[in-house]
Amino acid sequence: MAQGKLCNREKVNELEFLQALLNDKSGAQYYSEMNDLDVDTELLWNTLQKTLVQKSRIKTWLEICAHCGLCADSCFLYLANNKDPEQVPSYKIQSTLGEMVKRKGQVDNEFMQMCMKTAWAKCTCCNRCGTFCPFGIDMGIMFSYLRGLLSAQGFLPWEMKIGAGMHRIYRAQMDVSVEDWVDTCEWMAEEYEEEWPGLVIPVDKENADIMYTVNAREPKHYPEDLAEAAILFHLTGENWTVPSEGWEETSLAMFAGDWEACKMQVESVYDAMKRLKPKRMVVTECGHAYRATVVEGPYWAGYKDGKTPVPSFHYVEWVAEVLRTGKLKIDPAKKIKEPVTYQDSCNYIRNAGLADCAREIMSYIAEDFREMEPNREHNFCCGGGGGFNGIGRFRKERNAGLKVKRDQILATGCKLVISPCHNCWDAIRDLEEEFEIGIRWSFLKPLLIKMAIIPEHLQPKEEE
Amino acid sequence: MYEFVTGPLAWLSFTIFFAGVIVRAVQYIKGLDWQLDRVAYMEYKMQGFKGAMRSIFLWLVPYGTHSWRYYKFFTLLFFTFHIGLLVTPVFLQAHNILLQERFGFSLWSISDATADFLTIAMLAAALLIVLRRIALPEVRIITTRYDYLMLAIAVAPFITGFFAMHHIGNYKFWLILHILSGEIMLVAIPFTKLSHFVLYFMSRAQLGMDFAIKRGDIKRGKGMAW
Ligand code: SF4
Ligand code: SF4
Ligand code: SF4
């Protein structure tokens, strides 16, 4: 068999195909079909030539790597796996992408499966190694590129194929339709209106100051998060809206290396910006969502200036701003008293420069803020980035990788970790489940609501 | 023989070296692709230039970056090796006398004692770099024979030059070998991994621009904390 029914080079553009994939429990059939999947070596070599051999960035990186090993200690997966030499970033990329180029794309199924495991279970694309290498060789970028090559050949984890398919079909990482989304907005506004008189979630309002966008998990699994966002906009008197279409910022398609689906996804958000003409866009507490839609997205969409149609901000930027301007006031008596630490997300800290916002927020809300070591641009990945959290087949590897974050948190002596990133939040939750070190973790929104001074006219009505 | 290696062969190798280095730099720049690399190089020239310069120069300063500070001992080896490699040949008195004789100009020169010190330090660093390659599993696994060949090409002119300068053994023999090995190194630069002589600057500039233009320097308000 050259191409499987589920595991093949086809993209998931139809509901039927998506459903068939979902019905295949844990991808059992999918992965067994993968063993027979052939490699289109001609396609592979053509792509390599066009995007690597005839270009300079990645080609140069592969060529000049001095094999000095300075990238070794930069990689949390190397450290977490007892310094296994096979986890050295340079080794990981040379033995996969490097080898693929050397063999001019003439590789077999076994090699592709090894590459798949390396690209998804030995790298979270956190880009930390790129800041350690004297040449600036960034394995995170190369692994992301390699994922694209593998994806085009059908060698990608089952969940990644489903995730990219979701984006293709729903323009969201989960099966949340426009109706589901709008209903959730209405439902949440109704649910909380009693407690917060005047609370609304305005859908498709034109010319608002802020267009708010989310992670599909929020409407799907934690709709309270959306309500909390609404409460905070309400408290700060923001003129805001959510789009009925183009509300999803995340991109499992990016983790999957499905560049076409990436483009479809971000374009839906950019269309909403163009349609509703807000002054700016603010995205929820999610790291890769910001990376995908704000940092990388404009390039997928072909915008030469690399910018989104309206200026875009991560939630922490907005929070820092409302605290700074006094739109949101914190009750000093309610500040966090216990030692608390902050998980710097690679995606919006290292790769988008928001380290200071996080510190600024902490200065307003915490009395005993403690930094992890290392921190800011040099922080380690939580252990679950790049899709790692969501791949059942590599759960063991993911859990092993959590050790570094565990030890970083333990060293701070804090029991509370603030993590304004969905992936990091999940990874920290899972690390508690795995190692039981007795920590709690939180997004910013619920903490802020608890600490905020509520202006008289917005006071919740007395409960009966 | 001496006439040949210092005459036509010298001309040839210097030509290949200079032309090769320029070609590699130009090729690199031509091979950048804003959409594929996802960096709007041409849209933010000033921003990009600043980021590129910071990215290049901070990494040229010993202990100037997080990584250099993290690997204290290797950083010492690295800079000893590279400073010896670059400073000694350019500022050696004997080389500058040659320049003066042939072209009527010369650069600054360092004393022979300094040159000896730099050479010995550089060779010692090279030896330790080799030992490190063998001793550390994380370096051993990525080391290939090609890496040793590069190192050999780089140290050969220094060993032979040292022997010639101190008249150890047959002066003429070592001198010719010295010149030849120097020429081999020059020619090897554009064609091998030694191309990092120029591609270091290109690659660092690229990542510097990447962070400056796309990955946050604008919001960071300051340059990337390398
Ligand atoms: S630090 Fe850079 S040059 Fe050294 S081995 Fe790693 S990728 Fe290669
Ligand atoms: S990008 Fe991160 S996870 Fe991947 S090799 Fe580099 S340091 Fe390791
Ligand atoms: S999950 Fe968080 S820490 Fe990990 S790569 Fe993503 S942003 Fe970074």
XYZ file of C-alpha atoms and ligand atoms in Angstrom:
714
model
C 0.000 0.000 0.000
C 1.443 3.316 -0.992
C -1.116 5.636 0.552
C -3.329 4.771 3.497
C -6.978 5.629 3.929
C -6.188 7.860 6.871
C -2.444 8.199 6.683
C -1.608 9.749 3.346
C -0.527 12.922 1.649
C -4.105 14.247 1.462
C -5.075 17.301 3.443
C -8.160 17.161 5.603
C -10.550 19.443 3.781
C -13.751 17.475 4.272
C -15.750 16.769 7.367
C -15.998 13.121 6.391
C -12.243 12.649 6.370
C -11.920 14.507 9.662
C -14.588 12.292 11.191
C -12.863 9.140 9.982
C -9.631 10.308 11.605
C -11.402 11.123 14.846
C -13.088 7.726 14.879
C -9.736 5.980 14.703
C -9.057 5.622 18.435
C -5.605 6.991 19.347
C -4.732 6.781 15.696
C -4.168 3.013 15.823
C -5.076 2.461 12.190
C -3.435 5.727 11.173
C -0.058 4.760 12.603
C -0.217 1.241 11.271
C -0.906 2.613 7.804
C 2.072 4.907 8.242
C 4.380 1.901 8.158
C 3.454 1.375 4.530
C 3.325 4.971 3.447
C 5.685 5.610 0.575
C 7.870 8.652 0.236
C 7.480 10.909 -2.773
C 11.205 11.471 -3.058
C 10.844 13.603 -6.153
C 8.513 16.004 -4.399
C 10.815 16.021 -1.392
C 13.916 16.835 -3.387
C 12.107 19.462 -5.430
C 10.918 21.200 -2.304
C 14.342 20.962 -0.735
C 15.929 22.482 -3.785
C 13.501 25.348 -4.013
C 13.358 26.219 -0.358
C 16.761 25.181 0.950
C 19.448 24.431 -1.602
C 18.781 27.540 -3.679
C 18.283 29.703 -0.615
C 20.797 30.690 1.986
C 19.594 30.774 5.547
C 19.024 27.127 6.455
C 21.562 25.910 3.939
C 24.263 27.998 5.594
C 23.228 26.855 9.048
C 23.587 23.233 8.042
C 26.891 23.899 6.335
C 28.788 25.984 8.867
C 27.712 24.287 12.094
C 31.083 23.928 13.819
C 29.965 20.881 15.785
C 31.073 22.667 18.902
C 28.210 21.448 21.068
C 27.484 24.815 22.655
C 23.828 24.290 21.866
C 23.709 21.159 24.059
C 22.953 22.698 27.439
C 20.557 25.191 25.897
C 18.037 22.474 25.128
C 15.758 21.470 27.976
C 15.196 18.095 26.349
C 18.916 17.370 26.433
C 19.038 18.313 30.113
C 15.852 16.447 30.985
C 17.069 13.257 29.351
C 20.236 12.935 31.436
C 22.321 14.700 28.826
C 21.673 12.064 26.214
C 24.025 13.024 23.349
C 21.282 12.170 20.872
C 19.361 15.117 22.285
C 22.030 17.656 21.319
C 20.229 20.105 19.022
C 22.945 20.036 16.383
C 22.863 16.244 16.324
C 19.094 16.174 16.070
C 18.999 18.423 13.044
C 22.092 17.060 11.288
C 20.821 13.494 11.567
C 17.443 14.417 10.112
C 17.265 17.458 7.868
C 21.024 17.471 7.290
C 20.947 13.844 6.196
C 17.887 14.413 4.021
C 19.741 17.097 2.097
C 22.886 14.994 1.827
C 20.867 12.150 0.346
C 19.123 14.555 -2.002
C 15.756 13.489 -0.693
C 16.355 9.809 -1.439
C 15.072 8.561 1.902
C 12.768 5.766 2.962
C 9.798 5.243 5.220
C 11.906 4.307 8.220
C 13.981 7.440 7.890
C 10.868 9.592 7.623
C 9.391 8.046 10.759
C 12.632 8.704 12.607
C 12.453 12.310 11.401
C 8.859 12.563 12.552
C 9.765 11.402 16.019
C 12.693 13.797 16.185
C 10.752 16.774 14.873
C 7.781 16.341 17.198
C 9.131 14.496 20.227
C 12.631 15.909 20.514
C 11.994 19.556 19.758
C 9.286 21.987 20.805
C 10.549 24.736 18.488
C 11.258 26.893 21.537
C 14.219 28.529 19.748
C 16.383 28.594 22.860
C 19.302 26.894 21.117
C 19.358 29.694 18.562
C 20.300 32.119 21.296
C 23.173 29.925 22.466
C 24.845 29.159 19.164
C 27.645 31.570 18.233
C 26.542 31.388 14.600
C 22.925 31.972 15.514
C 21.924 28.575 14.191
C 18.322 28.140 15.225
C 17.214 24.514 15.369
C 13.681 25.581 16.291
C 13.292 27.245 12.918
C 14.811 24.280 11.139
C 12.610 21.768 12.908
C 9.581 23.787 12.036
C 10.732 23.734 8.414
C 11.344 19.984 8.634
C 7.828 19.518 9.999
C 6.563 21.188 6.856
C 8.447 18.709 4.682
C 7.205 15.743 6.706
C 3.679 17.024 6.799
C 3.552 17.329 3.033
C 4.517 13.652 2.860
C 1.935 12.525 5.390
C 4.458 11.762 8.130
C 2.935 13.706 10.972
C 1.383 12.698 14.285
C -2.286 11.818 14.157
C -3.355 14.717 16.393
C -1.444 17.155 14.205
C -3.245 16.007 11.109
C -6.554 16.372 12.903
C -5.590 19.782 14.276
C -4.629 21.137 10.881
C -7.845 19.653 9.479
C -9.873 21.461 12.116
C -8.372 24.749 10.984
C -9.118 23.909 7.386
C -12.735 23.087 8.109
C -13.703 25.242 11.094
C -11.042 27.967 11.009
C -10.449 26.919 14.590
C -8.337 24.260 16.250
C -11.480 22.523 17.508
C -14.903 21.869 16.099
C -16.396 25.158 17.180
C -18.604 26.614 14.457
C -19.513 30.272 14.075
C -22.912 29.510 15.645
C -21.356 27.670 18.586
C -19.042 30.590 19.164
C -21.693 33.286 18.993
C -23.984 31.203 21.217
C -21.225 30.826 23.771
C -20.705 34.575 23.807
C -24.403 35.169 24.405
C -24.618 32.445 26.984
C -21.681 33.779 28.970
C -22.986 37.343 28.875
C -26.364 36.166 30.186
C -24.814 33.916 32.781
C -22.752 36.679 34.315
C -24.998 39.655 33.741
C -26.744 39.296 37.036
C -23.501 39.494 38.923
C -22.065 42.211 36.680
C -24.861 44.555 35.662
C -24.420 45.898 32.179
C -21.998 43.140 31.136
C -22.146 42.422 27.411
C -20.072 40.557 24.871
C -20.544 42.661 21.756
C -20.293 40.607 18.589
C -19.259 42.191 15.278
C -19.333 45.765 16.472
C -17.568 47.992 13.973
C -14.897 50.553 14.823
C -14.423 49.318 18.371
C -11.206 50.179 20.192
C -10.396 46.538 20.726
C -11.194 43.410 18.766
C -10.683 40.496 21.134
C -9.724 37.059 19.858
C -9.305 33.772 21.661
C -8.109 30.195 21.746
C -10.858 27.754 20.667
C -10.382 25.804 23.874
C -11.927 28.700 25.707
C -15.385 28.578 24.099
C -15.157 24.802 23.914
C -13.885 23.844 27.363
C -13.543 26.888 29.609
C -16.181 29.412 28.581
C -15.667 31.161 31.959
C -12.409 32.438 30.529
C -14.385 34.373 27.956
C -16.672 35.688 30.684
C -13.632 36.766 32.689
C -12.245 38.622 29.703
C -15.614 40.347 29.318
C -15.656 41.284 33.013
C -12.219 42.833 32.773
C -13.132 44.808 29.655
C -16.287 45.853 31.482
C -14.365 46.966 34.564
C -11.921 48.966 32.515
C -14.642 50.536 30.396
C -13.162 49.341 27.121
C -15.061 49.718 23.876
C -14.541 46.194 22.604
C -15.954 43.493 20.396
C -15.412 39.956 19.216
C -15.778 38.953 15.583
C -18.336 36.284 14.716
C -15.870 34.894 12.211
C -12.105 35.102 12.568
C -12.084 34.870 16.361
C -9.544 32.035 16.625
C -5.903 32.990 17.041
C -4.231 29.652 17.618
C -2.664 27.476 15.011
C -2.220 23.769 15.366
C -1.541 24.071 11.657
C 1.728 25.790 12.600
C 2.675 22.918 14.874
C 1.699 20.521 12.108
C 3.771 22.338 9.495
C 0.729 22.700 7.241
C 1.551 26.117 5.799
C -1.496 26.298 3.590
C -3.793 25.781 6.559
C -1.787 28.365 8.519
C -2.522 30.903 5.838
C -6.243 30.062 5.759
C -6.448 30.436 9.507
C -4.728 33.788 9.879
C -6.540 35.208 6.896
C -9.833 34.593 8.660
C -8.631 36.806 11.511
C -7.224 39.454 9.179
C -10.528 39.516 7.302
C -12.291 40.207 10.576
C -9.900 43.083 11.214
C -10.623 44.524 7.813
C -14.353 44.027 8.205
C -14.753 45.437 11.702
C -11.995 48.056 11.535
C -11.090 48.049 15.204
C -8.306 50.321 16.447
C -6.373 47.301 17.584
C -6.572 43.613 18.315
C -5.935 41.963 21.663
C -5.484 38.236 21.955
C -6.157 36.068 24.981
C -3.519 34.536 27.253
C -2.000 32.217 24.721
C 1.593 32.186 23.552
C 1.552 30.299 20.293
C -1.647 32.046 19.238
C 0.175 35.349 19.367
C 3.186 33.871 17.638
C 1.051 32.414 14.861
C -1.298 35.271 14.154
C 0.791 38.293 15.056
C 4.432 37.310 14.541
C 4.430 34.723 11.745
C 0.974 35.093 10.246
C 1.464 38.231 8.183
C 4.205 36.414 6.278
C 1.985 33.417 5.563
C -0.595 35.833 4.262
C 2.050 37.469 2.088
C 2.052 40.900 3.744
C 5.327 42.490 2.773
C 5.561 44.641 5.888
C 5.180 41.622 8.172
C 2.412 43.351 10.103
C -1.188 42.477 10.883
C -3.823 44.774 9.301
C -4.360 46.515 12.642
C -1.817 46.700 15.484
C -2.013 43.558 17.576
C -1.301 42.961 21.223
C -0.914 40.039 23.566
C -3.116 39.986 26.633
C -0.186 40.764 28.931
C 0.436 43.984 27.021
C -3.138 45.032 27.572
C -3.043 44.100 31.262
C 0.210 45.996 31.804
C -1.373 48.985 30.091
C -4.596 49.086 32.122
C -2.642 48.675 35.346
C -0.227 51.426 34.347
C -2.942 53.860 33.327
C -5.050 53.057 36.366
C -7.998 51.846 34.318
C -7.753 48.736 36.427
C -6.919 49.318 40.070
C -5.670 46.610 42.361
C -6.782 46.540 45.981
C -3.476 46.594 47.898
C -4.974 44.365 50.577
C -5.737 41.724 47.983
C -2.336 41.567 46.285
C -0.799 38.113 46.140
C 1.050 37.713 49.415
C 2.610 34.310 48.947
C 5.750 33.835 46.844
C 4.737 33.640 43.215
C 6.645 32.977 40.014
C 5.953 33.576 36.335
C 6.319 31.234 33.390
C 7.960 33.150 30.534
C 6.480 31.716 27.385
C 8.986 31.304 24.570
C 6.453 32.440 22.082
C 5.674 35.878 23.366
C 8.742 36.499 25.534
C 11.814 35.137 23.756
C 10.282 35.423 20.332
C 8.201 38.550 20.707
C 9.875 40.716 23.306
C 7.249 41.023 26.040
C 9.411 40.190 29.075
C 9.023 43.654 30.585
C 5.218 43.553 30.416
C 5.209 40.456 32.560
C 7.455 42.093 35.177
C 5.362 45.215 35.151
C 2.195 43.226 35.826
C 3.836 41.334 38.640
C 4.928 44.584 40.270
C 1.266 45.576 40.571
C -0.215 42.310 41.719
C 2.393 40.428 43.726
C 4.216 41.234 46.926
C 6.800 38.499 46.644
C 7.499 37.897 42.973
C 10.350 35.486 42.361
C 12.076 34.931 39.052
C 12.813 31.484 37.741
C 16.403 30.893 36.734
C 17.072 31.362 33.856
C 14.291 33.748 32.932
C 13.001 36.239 30.367
C 14.452 35.616 26.889
C 16.482 32.735 28.234
C 13.779 30.835 30.029
C 13.362 27.142 29.321
C 10.342 25.851 27.485
C 7.647 24.639 29.852
C 8.078 21.259 28.239
C 4.880 21.127 26.272
C 5.382 23.527 23.396
C 5.169 23.024 19.669
C 2.261 20.609 19.962
C 4.143 18.264 22.308
C 1.376 18.451 24.930
C -1.197 17.119 22.562
C 0.489 14.095 21.003
C -0.581 10.877 22.717
C 2.073 8.805 21.059
C 4.845 10.936 22.580
C 3.336 11.382 26.010
C 6.187 9.535 27.721
C 8.776 11.757 26.093
C 6.745 14.848 26.939
C 6.488 13.846 30.597
C 10.231 13.240 30.791
C 10.811 16.723 29.421
C 8.792 18.360 32.196
C 11.574 17.773 34.728
C 13.465 20.901 33.840
C 10.484 23.139 34.488
C 9.705 21.239 37.666
C 13.175 21.907 39.030
C 13.072 25.530 37.963
C 9.802 26.037 39.822
C 10.979 24.123 42.895
C 14.082 26.300 43.090
C 11.943 29.428 43.415
C 10.195 28.023 46.474
C 6.867 29.260 45.076
C 3.664 27.293 45.214
C 1.881 29.510 42.715
C 2.883 29.834 39.070
C 1.309 32.442 36.834
C 1.202 31.273 33.276
C -0.536 33.407 30.688
C -0.100 30.804 27.950
C -2.401 27.857 27.319
C 0.327 25.414 26.438
C 2.516 26.330 29.369
C -0.527 26.230 31.633
C -1.309 22.692 30.479
C 2.264 21.554 30.837
C 2.474 22.921 34.371
C -0.816 21.258 35.262
C 0.499 17.981 33.882
C 3.788 18.310 35.687
C 1.915 18.658 38.952
C -0.064 15.557 38.087
C 3.099 13.686 37.168
C 5.412 14.766 39.990
C 3.042 16.070 42.680
C 5.193 18.902 43.914
C 2.223 20.707 45.424
C 1.943 23.747 43.179
C -0.996 25.720 41.806
C -1.070 27.523 38.485
C -3.227 30.231 37.039
C -3.974 32.508 34.162
C -4.031 36.216 34.946
C -7.741 36.841 34.402
C -9.210 35.099 37.469
C -6.500 36.573 39.707
C -7.079 40.089 38.419
C -10.826 39.902 38.952
C -10.295 38.806 42.537
C -7.882 41.644 43.203
C -9.541 44.468 41.319
C -11.174 47.430 42.978
C -14.694 47.470 41.538
C -15.944 50.985 40.812
C -19.170 51.844 42.703
C -21.446 51.875 39.662
C -20.241 48.473 38.514
C -20.518 46.761 41.895
C -22.142 43.339 41.678
C -25.675 43.342 43.061
C -26.018 41.881 46.526
C -26.640 38.178 46.442
C -29.923 37.171 47.961
C 60.196 26.140 -5.551
C 60.332 29.150 -3.244
C 59.822 31.429 -6.213
C 56.858 29.425 -7.334
C 55.024 29.263 -3.995
C 55.612 32.919 -3.218
C 54.921 34.009 -6.782
C 52.148 32.626 -8.972
C 50.782 30.324 -6.310
C 50.524 33.135 -3.797
C 48.740 35.326 -6.305
C 46.399 32.551 -7.206
C 45.502 31.662 -3.656
C 44.947 35.248 -2.586
C 42.746 35.817 -5.626
C 40.698 32.721 -4.904
C 40.414 33.731 -1.270
C 39.254 37.287 -1.885
C 36.984 36.465 -4.795
C 35.607 33.422 -3.003
C 34.796 35.330 0.132
C 33.004 38.032 -1.827
C 31.056 35.470 -3.846
C 29.952 33.668 -0.686
C 28.754 36.899 0.887
C 26.870 37.951 -2.216
C 25.353 34.508 -2.645
C 24.193 34.559 0.932
C 22.464 37.873 0.574
C 20.881 36.834 -2.692
C 19.613 33.639 -1.121
C 17.662 35.395 1.601
C 13.948 35.298 1.010
C 11.680 37.533 3.068
C 8.651 35.323 2.740
C 10.342 31.997 3.251
C 12.509 33.261 6.125
C 9.531 35.279 7.319
C 11.557 38.405 7.977
C 10.678 41.687 6.237
C 14.337 42.545 5.612
C 13.754 45.393 3.203
C 10.894 47.065 5.037
C 12.809 47.967 8.154
C 16.320 48.663 6.984
C 17.443 50.817 9.876
C 15.926 48.558 12.504
C 17.416 45.551 10.771
C 20.842 47.106 10.440
C 21.006 47.919 14.130
C 19.937 44.415 15.071
C 22.475 42.910 12.709
C 25.332 44.973 14.128
C 24.459 44.156 17.726
C 24.149 40.510 16.890
C 27.562 40.475 15.210
C 29.529 42.555 17.663
C 28.210 41.307 20.970
C 29.264 37.819 19.976
C 32.765 39.069 19.120
C 33.291 40.248 22.674
C 34.704 37.626 25.025
C 32.029 36.876 27.628
C 29.765 39.376 25.889
C 26.739 37.087 25.621
C 24.817 34.700 27.848
C 26.238 31.743 26.015
C 29.852 32.893 26.300
C 29.350 33.514 30.001
C 27.715 30.138 30.490
C 30.587 28.186 28.915
C 33.425 29.918 30.755
C 36.258 27.595 29.834
C 35.326 26.960 26.237
C 34.937 30.681 25.685
C 38.526 31.165 26.798
C 39.681 28.487 24.346
C 37.560 29.887 21.591
C 38.873 33.430 21.833
C 42.478 32.387 22.386
C 42.274 30.241 19.302
C 40.614 32.799 17.069
C 42.623 35.800 18.227
C 45.850 33.878 17.641
C 44.578 32.729 14.287
C 43.695 36.184 13.021
C 46.101 38.552 14.767
C 49.359 36.659 14.341
C 49.518 36.400 10.551
C 48.236 39.893 9.880
C 50.501 41.713 12.291
C 53.563 39.496 12.213
C 56.718 41.528 11.612
C 58.077 39.160 8.982
C 54.824 39.346 7.014
C 54.795 43.098 7.151
C 58.378 43.351 5.978
C 57.318 41.233 3.031
C 54.405 43.543 2.383
C 56.668 46.556 2.494
C 59.144 44.991 0.082
C 56.539 43.915 -2.407
C 53.866 46.552 -2.212
C 55.498 49.445 -0.480
C 53.201 49.511 2.492
C 52.831 47.652 5.727
C 50.522 47.342 8.691
C 51.304 47.653 12.308
C 53.407 44.893 13.620
C 53.684 43.028 16.872
C 56.950 41.934 18.434
C 58.205 38.454 17.684
C 57.809 37.564 21.335
C 54.137 38.496 21.202
C 53.751 36.492 18.026
C 55.345 33.492 19.709
C 53.082 33.848 22.666
C 49.973 34.103 20.497
C 51.041 31.141 18.403
C 51.751 28.914 21.344
C 48.544 29.942 23.073
C 46.593 29.304 19.909
C 48.147 25.881 19.428
C 47.500 24.975 23.038
C 43.884 26.057 22.642
C 43.613 23.938 19.503
C 44.943 20.935 21.375
C 42.434 21.446 24.167
C 39.656 21.858 21.623
C 40.593 18.478 20.184
C 40.675 16.891 23.618
C 37.305 18.418 24.390
C 35.900 16.933 21.204
C 37.042 13.518 22.284
C 36.178 13.807 25.950
C 32.689 15.276 25.950
C 29.963 12.910 24.707
C 27.797 15.805 23.520
C 30.611 17.040 21.286
C 31.907 13.624 20.265
C 28.562 12.623 18.801
C 28.537 15.497 16.327
C 32.248 15.443 15.529
C 33.266 14.157 12.113
C 36.618 13.621 10.426
C 35.890 16.726 8.434
C 36.017 18.758 11.660
C 39.524 17.501 12.392
C 40.579 18.239 8.844
C 39.414 21.836 9.251
C 41.348 22.167 12.456
C 44.431 20.687 10.805
C 44.208 23.145 7.918
C 43.934 25.985 10.398
C 46.855 25.027 12.632
C 49.272 23.817 9.944
C 50.551 27.301 8.975
C 51.221 28.025 12.622
C 53.207 24.906 13.384
C 55.266 25.209 10.215
C 55.660 28.950 10.674
C 56.865 28.489 14.210
C 59.485 25.977 13.096
C 60.659 28.197 10.272
C 60.868 31.276 12.416
C 62.941 29.575 15.065
C 65.072 27.748 12.545
C 64.202 24.419 13.991
C 65.321 21.824 11.480
C 65.660 22.764 7.831
C 64.620 26.403 7.486
C 63.871 26.298 3.744
C 61.806 23.156 4.120
C 59.611 24.554 6.878
C 59.323 27.897 5.169
C 58.028 26.385 1.959
C 55.697 24.124 3.884
C 54.539 27.133 5.857
C 53.734 29.114 2.751
C 52.006 26.166 1.147
C 49.869 25.432 4.174
C 48.938 29.102 4.421
C 47.844 29.003 0.822
C 45.853 25.856 1.386
C 44.030 27.581 4.200
C 43.261 30.627 2.069
C 41.892 28.507 -0.729
C 39.951 26.311 1.671
C 38.110 29.232 3.212
C 35.546 29.842 0.484
C 35.008 26.157 -0.232
C 34.752 24.524 3.161
C 33.248 25.090 6.560
C 36.025 27.615 7.032
C 33.706 29.831 5.022
C 32.408 30.814 8.423
C 35.195 33.389 8.142
C 32.612 35.381 6.216
C 29.385 33.464 6.806
C 29.618 34.055 10.538
C 28.893 37.693 9.801
C 26.103 36.842 7.407
C 24.389 34.339 9.648
C 24.647 36.497 12.748
C 23.371 39.490 10.830
C 20.421 37.441 9.637
C 19.387 36.315 13.110
C 19.987 39.819 14.405
C 17.607 41.176 11.779
C 15.160 38.398 12.533
C 14.913 39.429 16.186
C 15.094 43.142 15.429
C 12.418 43.170 12.759
C 10.149 40.325 13.660
C 10.891 38.677 16.952
C 10.172 41.462 19.331
C 12.920 44.084 19.427
C 10.374 46.758 18.553
C 8.292 45.928 21.598
C 11.314 44.987 23.651
C 12.378 48.585 23.269
C 15.959 47.437 23.392
C 17.943 44.882 21.496
C 17.658 41.161 22.037
C 19.411 40.076 25.231
C 21.988 37.907 23.470
S 26.225 25.667 18.938
Fe 25.802 26.112 16.790
S 27.720 25.657 15.734
Fe 27.862 24.700 17.744
S 27.113 22.619 17.411
Fe 25.361 23.814 18.060
S 24.413 24.490 16.146
Fe 26.484 23.809 15.638
S 14.296 24.642 19.646
Fe 14.239 24.217 21.837
S 13.560 22.103 21.976
Fe 14.228 22.437 19.863
S 16.337 21.770 19.826
Fe 16.335 23.964 20.223
S 16.391 24.155 22.452
Fe 15.800 22.053 21.976
S 4.482 25.895 25.527
Fe 5.079 27.727 26.466
S 7.170 27.450 27.119
Fe 6.718 25.794 25.768
S 7.354 26.392 23.730
Fe 5.277 27.086 23.924
S 5.343 29.079 24.759
Fe 7.308 28.108 25.079
